[in-house]
C-alpha cells in the first residue's frame, strides 16, 4: 500500500457500492467484516499487542476513508481482534523511521493520516478497548463517537516521557473532554491509568464486561436509524472539524521536531540499554 502524500486515497465514487478493499484484499494484520451495514475492523497482531506500523496505519486509514464513501457502510467498529486494542507505534518500526529523513508535511506521515481519517469519518465510529491502549491507541479515542472499555483496559499517553509532545489534536481535544487539570496530569506524567480513570476523563463512555458484544449491540441500534440524520447530527456536533484537522497537522510538525530532539535520543538510548532515561542534563 502506497501513500501518495494526500490525506485521502483515491475513491472510485462519492457513493460507492464497490466491494471495500479491506474486505476484498484482506491485510494480514487487519481483520475486516461487513455485515448488515456494520464494518468491523479488528487489528490482529497479537504477538506485538497490536502495535501499529507504517503500512498498517495507512491500511486502516484507507478502510475508514472507503467506509465513509460506501453506501454499504452505516457504522464502523474499531477494536482489537483478541485481548488488546493497541500498544501504539511499533518500536522497531519507529526506531527505523526516526533514522530516516522525511520529506513533505509532517501531517502526511502514516500515524497522522490515520488520525485525520478517523476525525473526518462522517459516520458513527465505535471503539471497543480491551487490554493495552497506548500512545495513538489513546489518541484515536478522541476522534471516536462512542468508546467502550472493560476492566482489563490499561491506558497510557507516553509522549512526554519519550521527549515528545502530544499528537492528533490531543492538546485540544483532551482538555475539552477531560478538563485542563486532568488532561495536564495524564499528558505530563505519562502514567498508566485504568478504565475507571479513562471514564472520568471522558475517554470512555461505559465500562462493560463484554465490550465487543456491547459495541456490536450499539452498532446495530445505530445502523437501524436514519443515516442522513446521524451524519447531519455529527456534522453539527463537530462544527470545528477543520480546526481539529489543522490542529492534527500543527501538532504533527511539533512532534516531528521533537523526534530529532536530544531528549528523544536519550529516551531511545535508555530503552536500548534497559535503564531509566536521565533528562536532568536538559533544560
XYZ file of N, CA, C and O in Angstrom, residues 17 25 29 43 55 135 139 149 154 163 171 184 217 230:
56
model
N -20.627 1.659 -4.314
C -21.189 0.353 -3.974
C -20.166 -0.748 -4.232
O -20.487 -1.919 -4.180
N -9.422 -7.434 -0.315
C -7.996 -7.764 -0.223
C -7.567 -7.684 1.244
O -6.976 -6.693 1.662
N -2.733 -8.136 9.092
C -2.857 -7.649 10.461
C -4.139 -6.852 10.698
O -4.243 -6.117 11.685
N -7.865 -5.111 14.628
C -6.409 -5.189 14.494
C -5.960 -6.548 15.016
O -6.316 -6.939 16.136
N 2.608 0.772 7.117
C 1.638 0.239 6.169
C 0.288 -0.019 6.829
O -0.760 0.226 6.237
N -0.341 5.330 23.576
C 0.016 6.273 22.518
C -1.147 6.563 21.597
O -2.212 7.013 22.033
N -4.936 8.255 21.600
C -5.232 9.442 20.805
C -6.424 9.238 19.877
O -7.271 10.119 19.730
N -14.918 0.200 27.165
C -13.722 -0.489 27.662
C -14.135 -1.487 28.734
O -15.177 -1.337 29.371
N -5.900 -0.894 29.938
C -4.832 -0.121 30.566
C -4.344 0.914 29.559
O -3.866 0.557 28.479
N 10.293 12.273 25.453
C 10.851 13.509 24.912
C 10.038 14.070 23.768
O 10.518 14.938 23.029
N -3.849 17.899 22.482
C -3.705 19.078 23.340
C -4.992 19.896 23.362
O -5.275 20.612 24.325
N -3.809 17.703 31.917
C -2.408 18.009 32.232
C -1.749 16.854 32.983
O -0.607 16.476 32.696
N -23.864 -4.423 19.701
C -25.253 -4.095 20.013
C -25.560 -2.635 19.690
O -26.583 -2.320 19.073
N -28.064 10.953 11.354
C -26.884 10.764 12.197
C -25.704 11.570 11.644
O -24.997 12.253 12.393
